[in-house]
Coordinates of C-alpha atoms in Angstrom, one line a residue:
M1 CA -22.6 -6.4 1.4
Q2 CA -19.2 -8.0 1.0
T3 CA -19.1 -11.8 1.3
A4 CA -16.9 -13.4 3.9
T5 CA -14.3 -14.5 1.4
K6 CA -13.9 -10.9 0.2
E7 CA -13.7 -9.2 3.6
P8 CA -10.3 -7.6 4.4
L9 CA -9.6 -9.5 7.6
H10 CA -10.4 -12.8 5.9
R11 CA -7.8 -12.0 3.3
T12 CA -5.1 -10.9 5.7
A13 CA -3.5 -14.3 6.1
E14 CA -3.4 -14.8 2.3
L15 CA -0.5 -12.3 2.0
G16 CA 1.9 -14.0 4.4
P17 CA 2.2 -15.6 7.8
T18 CA 0.2 -12.9 9.6
D19 CA -2.5 -14.3 12.0
Y20 CA -5.4 -12.5 13.5
W21 CA -7.1 -13.1 16.9
N22 CA -10.4 -11.9 18.3
D23 CA -9.6 -9.5 21.2
S24 CA -12.4 -10.9 23.4
C25 CA -13.7 -14.1 24.7
S26 CA -17.3 -13.2 23.8
V27 CA -19.0 -16.2 22.1
E28 CA -20.8 -14.0 19.6
E29 CA -17.8 -12.0 18.7
L30 CA -15.5 -15.1 18.6
D31 CA -17.9 -16.8 16.2
Y32 CA -17.8 -13.8 13.9
A33 CA -14.0 -13.7 14.0
V34 CA -13.4 -17.4 13.5
A35 CA -15.7 -17.4 10.5
R36 CA -13.4 -14.7 9.0
G37 CA -10.1 -16.4 9.6
A38 CA -9.3 -15.7 13.3
V39 CA -7.1 -18.4 14.8
G40 CA -7.0 -17.2 18.5
A41 CA -8.6 -15.0 21.1
T42 CA -7.8 -13.1 24.2
S43 CA -9.3 -12.4 27.6
N44 CA -8.7 -10.3 30.7
P45 CA -10.8 -9.1 33.6
A46 CA -11.8 -5.9 31.7
I47 CA -12.9 -8.0 28.7
V48 CA -14.9 -10.4 31.0
L49 CA -16.6 -7.3 32.6
E50 CA -17.6 -6.1 29.1
V51 CA -19.0 -9.6 28.2
L52 CA -20.9 -9.8 31.4
K53 CA -22.5 -6.3 30.8
K54 CA -23.5 -7.3 27.3
D55 CA -25.5 -10.3 28.6
P56 CA -26.3 -9.5 32.2
A57 CA -29.3 -11.9 32.5
R58 CA -27.3 -14.9 31.6
W59 CA -24.3 -14.1 33.7
R60 CA -26.0 -12.8 36.8
A61 CA -28.0 -16.1 36.8
R62 CA -24.8 -18.0 36.5
I63 CA -23.1 -16.1 39.2
R64 CA -26.0 -16.9 41.6
E65 CA -25.8 -20.6 40.6
I66 CA -22.1 -20.7 41.5
H67 CA -22.7 -18.9 44.8
A68 CA -25.5 -21.2 45.7
A69 CA -23.3 -24.2 45.0
E70 CA -20.4 -22.8 46.9
P71 CA -21.9 -20.4 49.5
A72 CA -18.6 -20.2 51.5
W73 CA -16.7 -18.9 48.5
T74 CA -15.6 -15.2 48.6
D75 CA -16.5 -12.8 45.9
V76 CA -13.0 -13.1 44.5
E77 CA -13.4 -16.9 44.2
V78 CA -16.7 -16.5 42.4
T79 CA -15.1 -13.9 40.1
W80 CA -12.4 -16.2 39.0
A81 CA -14.9 -19.0 38.5
I82 CA -16.7 -16.8 36.0
V83 CA -13.4 -15.7 34.4
E84 CA -12.3 -19.3 33.9
E85 CA -15.7 -20.4 32.7
M86 CA -15.7 -17.7 30.0
A87 CA -12.2 -18.7 29.0
V88 CA -13.1 -22.4 28.7
E89 CA -16.1 -21.5 26.6
G90 CA -14.0 -19.5 24.2
A91 CA -11.3 -22.2 24.1
A92 CA -14.0 -24.7 23.1
I93 CA -14.9 -22.6 20.1
L94 CA -11.3 -22.5 19.1
A95 CA -10.7 -26.2 19.7
P96 CA -11.4 -27.2 16.0
V97 CA -8.8 -24.5 14.9
F98 CA -6.3 -25.9 17.5
E99 CA -6.8 -29.5 16.2
R100 CA -6.7 -28.5 12.5
H101 CA -3.4 -26.8 13.0
G102 CA -1.9 -29.4 15.2
G103 CA -1.7 -27.1 18.2
T104 CA 0.2 -24.4 16.5
K105 CA -2.9 -22.1 16.4
G106 CA -6.3 -21.9 18.1
R107 CA -5.4 -20.8 21.6
L108 CA -7.4 -18.7 24.1
S109 CA -5.3 -16.2 26.1
I110 CA -6.4 -15.8 29.7
Q111 CA -4.8 -13.2 32.0
T112 CA -3.5 -13.7 35.5
N113 CA -4.7 -11.4 38.2
P114 CA -3.4 -7.9 37.5
T115 CA -3.1 -7.2 41.3
F116 CA -0.3 -9.8 41.3
W117 CA 1.9 -7.5 39.1
S118 CA 4.7 -7.4 41.7
N119 CA 4.5 -11.0 42.9
A120 CA 6.2 -13.5 40.6
E121 CA 5.3 -16.5 42.7
R122 CA 1.6 -15.8 42.8
M123 CA 1.6 -15.1 39.0
V124 CA 3.2 -18.5 38.4
E125 CA 1.0 -20.4 40.8
Q126 CA -2.2 -19.0 39.1
G127 CA -0.7 -19.3 35.6
V128 CA -0.1 -23.0 36.0
R129 CA -3.7 -23.5 37.1
L130 CA -5.1 -21.4 34.2
A131 CA -2.9 -23.3 31.7
G132 CA -4.6 -26.5 32.8
L133 CA -8.1 -25.4 32.1
A134 CA -8.0 -26.5 28.5
P135 CA -5.4 -28.0 26.1
N136 CA -5.4 -24.8 24.0
M137 CA -5.0 -22.3 26.8
Q138 CA -2.4 -19.5 26.7
V139 CA -1.7 -17.5 29.9
K140 CA -1.0 -13.8 30.1
F141 CA 1.7 -12.6 32.4
L142 CA 2.3 -8.9 33.0
A143 CA 5.7 -7.7 31.6
T144 CA 6.6 -6.0 34.9
S145 CA 9.9 -6.7 36.6
A146 CA 8.3 -9.5 38.6
G147 CA 6.5 -10.7 35.5
I148 CA 9.7 -11.3 33.6
A149 CA 10.8 -13.7 36.3
A150 CA 7.4 -15.3 36.3
I151 CA 7.5 -15.8 32.5
E152 CA 10.8 -17.7 32.8
E153 CA 9.5 -19.9 35.6
A154 CA 6.1 -20.6 34.0
T155 CA 7.7 -21.4 30.6
S156 CA 10.0 -23.9 32.4
R157 CA 6.9 -25.6 33.7
G158 CA 5.4 -25.9 30.3
V159 CA 3.0 -22.9 30.3
N160 CA 2.5 -21.2 26.9
I161 CA 2.9 -17.6 28.0
N162 CA 1.6 -14.4 26.5
A163 CA 3.5 -11.3 27.9
T164 CA 1.1 -8.4 28.3
V165 CA 1.1 -4.9 29.7
S166 CA 4.1 -4.6 27.3
F167 CA 4.7 -1.6 25.1
T168 CA 8.4 -1.2 24.5
V169 CA 11.3 -2.9 22.6
P170 CA 13.1 -3.5 25.9
Q171 CA 10.1 -5.2 27.5
A172 CA 9.6 -7.4 24.4
I173 CA 13.3 -8.4 24.4
A174 CA 13.3 -9.1 28.2
A175 CA 10.2 -11.3 27.9
A176 CA 11.6 -13.1 24.9
E177 CA 14.9 -13.8 26.7
A178 CA 13.0 -15.0 29.8
V179 CA 11.1 -17.4 27.5
Q180 CA 14.4 -18.6 26.0
R181 CA 15.8 -19.4 29.5
G182 CA 12.6 -21.2 30.5
L183 CA 12.6 -23.3 27.3
A184 CA 16.3 -24.1 27.9
R185 CA 15.6 -25.3 31.5
R186 CA 12.7 -27.4 30.3
E187 CA 14.8 -29.0 27.5
A188 CA 17.7 -29.6 30.0
A189 CA 15.2 -31.6 32.0
G190 CA 14.6 -33.8 29.0
V191 CA 11.2 -32.4 28.1
D192 CA 10.2 -31.7 24.4
T193 CA 9.3 -28.0 23.9
S194 CA 8.6 -28.1 20.2
G195 CA 4.8 -27.8 20.7
M196 CA 5.1 -24.6 22.8
R197 CA 4.0 -21.4 21.3
P198 CA 5.0 -18.4 23.5
V199 CA 3.7 -15.0 22.5
I200 CA 4.9 -11.5 23.4
T201 CA 2.4 -8.7 23.1
M202 CA 3.2 -5.1 22.3
M203 CA 0.3 -2.8 23.0
I204 CA 1.2 -0.4 20.2
G205 CA -1.9 1.8 20.6
R206 CA -1.2 2.4 24.2
L207 CA 2.4 3.4 23.4
D208 CA 0.9 5.9 20.9
D209 CA -1.4 7.2 23.7
W210 CA 1.6 7.7 26.0
M211 CA 3.5 9.6 23.4
K212 CA 0.5 11.9 23.0
A213 CA 0.1 12.3 26.8
V214 CA 3.8 13.1 27.3
S215 CA 3.7 15.6 24.4
E216 CA 0.7 17.4 26.0
R217 CA 2.2 17.3 29.4
D218 CA 5.6 18.6 28.4
A219 CA 4.4 20.9 25.6
I220 CA 6.3 19.0 23.0
I221 CA 5.5 19.8 19.4
V222 CA 5.8 17.0 16.8
R223 CA 4.1 16.6 13.4
P224 CA 0.4 15.9 14.0
D225 CA 0.5 12.2 13.0
A226 CA 3.9 11.3 14.5
A227 CA 2.6 9.6 17.6
D228 CA 0.3 7.4 15.5
W229 CA 3.4 5.8 14.1
A230 CA 5.2 5.3 17.4
G231 CA 3.9 1.8 18.2
I232 CA 4.2 0.6 14.6
A233 CA 7.8 1.6 14.5
A234 CA 8.5 0.0 17.8
I235 CA 7.0 -3.3 16.9
K236 CA 8.9 -3.4 13.6
R237 CA 12.1 -2.6 15.5
A238 CA 11.4 -5.5 17.9
Y239 CA 10.5 -7.8 15.1
G240 CA 13.9 -7.3 13.4
I241 CA 15.7 -8.1 16.7
F242 CA 13.6 -11.2 17.4
H243 CA 14.4 -12.7 14.0
E244 CA 18.1 -11.6 14.2
R245 CA 18.5 -13.3 17.6
G246 CA 16.3 -16.3 16.8
Y247 CA 13.8 -15.9 19.7
R248 CA 11.1 -18.6 19.8
A249 CA 8.4 -16.2 21.0
R250 CA 6.1 -14.6 18.4
L251 CA 5.1 -10.9 18.6
L252 CA 1.5 -9.8 18.9
A253 CA 0.2 -6.3 18.2
A254 CA -2.7 -5.1 20.4
A255 CA -4.6 -1.9 21.4
Y256 CA -6.0 -0.7 18.2
R257 CA -6.5 3.1 17.6
H258 CA -6.6 3.3 13.7
H259 CA -6.5 1.2 10.6
R260 CA -2.7 1.3 10.3
H261 CA -2.4 -0.8 13.4
W262 CA -3.7 -3.5 11.1
S263 CA -2.9 -2.5 7.6
E264 CA 0.8 -1.6 8.2
L265 CA 1.5 -4.9 9.9
I266 CA 0.0 -7.2 7.2
G267 CA 2.6 -9.6 5.9
G268 CA 4.7 -10.0 9.1
D269 CA 5.0 -13.2 11.0
I270 CA 3.1 -11.8 13.9
I271 CA -0.4 -11.9 15.5
L272 CA -2.9 -9.1 15.3
T273 CA -5.4 -9.2 18.2
I274 CA -8.3 -7.1 17.0
P275 CA -11.4 -5.9 19.0
Y276 CA -14.7 -6.8 17.5
A277 CA -15.7 -3.2 16.8
W278 CA -12.5 -2.7 14.8
Q279 CA -13.0 -5.9 12.9
R280 CA -16.4 -4.7 11.7
K281 CA -14.8 -1.4 10.7
F282 CA -12.0 -3.0 8.8
N283 CA -14.3 -5.5 7.1
A284 CA -16.5 -2.6 5.9
S285 CA -13.5 -0.5 4.8
A286 CA -12.0 0.1 1.4
V287 CA -8.4 -0.2 2.8
E288 CA -6.3 -2.2 0.4
V289 CA -5.2 -5.5 1.8
T290 CA -1.6 -5.7 0.8
A291 CA 1.6 -6.7 2.5
R292 CA 3.2 -3.6 4.1
F293 CA 5.1 -5.0 7.1
D294 CA 8.5 -4.8 5.3
R295 CA 8.0 -1.1 4.6
P296 CA 9.8 0.9 7.2
V297 CA 8.2 3.7 9.0
D298 CA 9.3 7.1 7.5
P299 CA 12.8 7.6 9.1
E300 CA 12.1 11.3 9.5
I301 CA 9.1 10.5 11.7
V302 CA 11.1 8.0 13.8
A303 CA 14.0 10.5 14.1
E304 CA 11.6 13.3 15.3
L305 CA 10.0 11.0 17.9
L306 CA 13.5 10.0 19.2
D307 CA 14.8 13.5 19.2
R308 CA 11.8 15.3 20.7
I309 CA 10.3 12.7 23.2
P310 CA 12.7 11.2 25.6
D311 CA 10.3 8.4 26.6
Y312 CA 10.1 7.3 23.0
R313 CA 13.9 6.8 23.0
R314 CA 13.4 4.7 26.1
A315 CA 10.7 2.7 24.4
Y316 CA 12.4 2.3 21.0
E317 CA 16.0 1.5 21.9
P318 CA 16.8 -2.1 23.0
G319 CA 18.6 -0.8 26.0
G320 CA 16.3 2.1 26.7
L321 CA 14.8 0.7 29.9
S322 CA 16.2 -1.7 32.5
I323 CA 13.9 -4.4 33.8
A324 CA 13.6 -2.5 37.1
E325 CA 12.3 0.5 35.2
F326 CA 9.5 -1.4 33.5
D327 CA 7.2 -0.9 36.4
T328 CA 7.5 2.9 36.4
F329 CA 7.3 3.5 32.6
G330 CA 4.3 5.8 32.0
A331 CA 2.4 3.4 29.7
T332 CA 2.9 0.6 32.2
V333 CA 1.6 2.6 35.1
R334 CA -1.5 3.9 33.2
T335 CA -2.4 0.4 31.9
L336 CA -1.8 -1.3 35.3
R337 CA -4.1 1.2 36.9
A338 CA -6.8 0.7 34.3
F339 CA -6.5 -3.1 34.5
V340 CA -6.6 -3.2 38.3
K341 CA -9.6 -0.8 38.4
A342 CA -11.4 -3.0 35.8
Y343 CA -10.7 -6.1 38.0
Y344 CA -12.2 -4.5 41.1
D345 CA -15.1 -3.2 39.0
L346 CA -15.7 -6.8 37.9
V347 CA -15.6 -8.0 41.5
A348 CA -18.1 -5.3 42.4
V349 CA -20.5 -6.5 39.7
I350 CA -20.1 -10.1 41.0
D351 CA -20.9 -8.8 44.5
D352 CA -24.0 -7.0 43.2
A353 CA -25.3 -10.2 41.7
I354 CA -24.5 -12.3 44.9
L355 CA -25.9 -9.9 47.5
P356 CA -29.6 -10.1 48.4
N357 CA -31.7 -7.5 46.6
P358 CA -34.2 -6.2 49.3
D359 CA -37.6 -4.9 48.3
L360 CA -37.4 -1.2 48.6
K361 CA -41.1 -0.5 48.0

């Protein structure tokens, strides 16, 4: 078995400024990741549901304890108590990383309620609360039209944001510019922003998924592996624009589907948030760990995607989508539906733990 110092993910940061995060707040998974060089983690209601299902005895007991202590609370209030508790637990594991790096790394990303996707005010209100749970908390805001406004306002209030449900170059740019406006407002008020570390996620695997779905729906033929490069090409395009324009926010790649979503991004000044299962696969692989970020995606593949799939042009070109169109872009709709469903599934599990269990004998 490979030793930790030889495992690919442990070596990723040796080849440049690339950081990797654990795509879960699970204590067991986070311990594994941090031991191999991870400097952050992420959470959302779907992840919390997975963690709860993996250790039902512990968390069902904890849910009942919270309900017993606060019997007047609704199931939603108990749900968020669990979400917040898991996030704080994960943040504590990352606290030594946060301290060692002077606050530049070691943050836990916690997501605002996905049902608030069209309400900037409620996103900001909850985001400010979540940011106060621990010194190393990062707060996810959905990159919907309302979410872009929320990102600016939350940033102006000192929240370290992470834009999520984001797949396209236009979304990444809009979120980065909202961050810039928020930082400028905070600085104009005389507040130092040098310690803030905003992040913009691009869910590259979900953009690939949408290209495949559109191709199937519209009977579009492209080379078999073209869609697997869609998200990689998009994040590399956004990266160039970010550095050209001097945006403060840092890009983060999410939604892993194959090893190129890691290996082709090594060497870039970005974050890779990798699920535990993929970490294990990568660490057991023979994929060469080498800096590839500066290698462009084959121009013929990009040209074919742009020419054959109209939604890829909308996703890849900086002006391909207006902010108002973010909410109706296919990948956004599909992901929002999945996130909202997972949220209500989580509430249902909380209800199942709270409600009396009658003897059916």
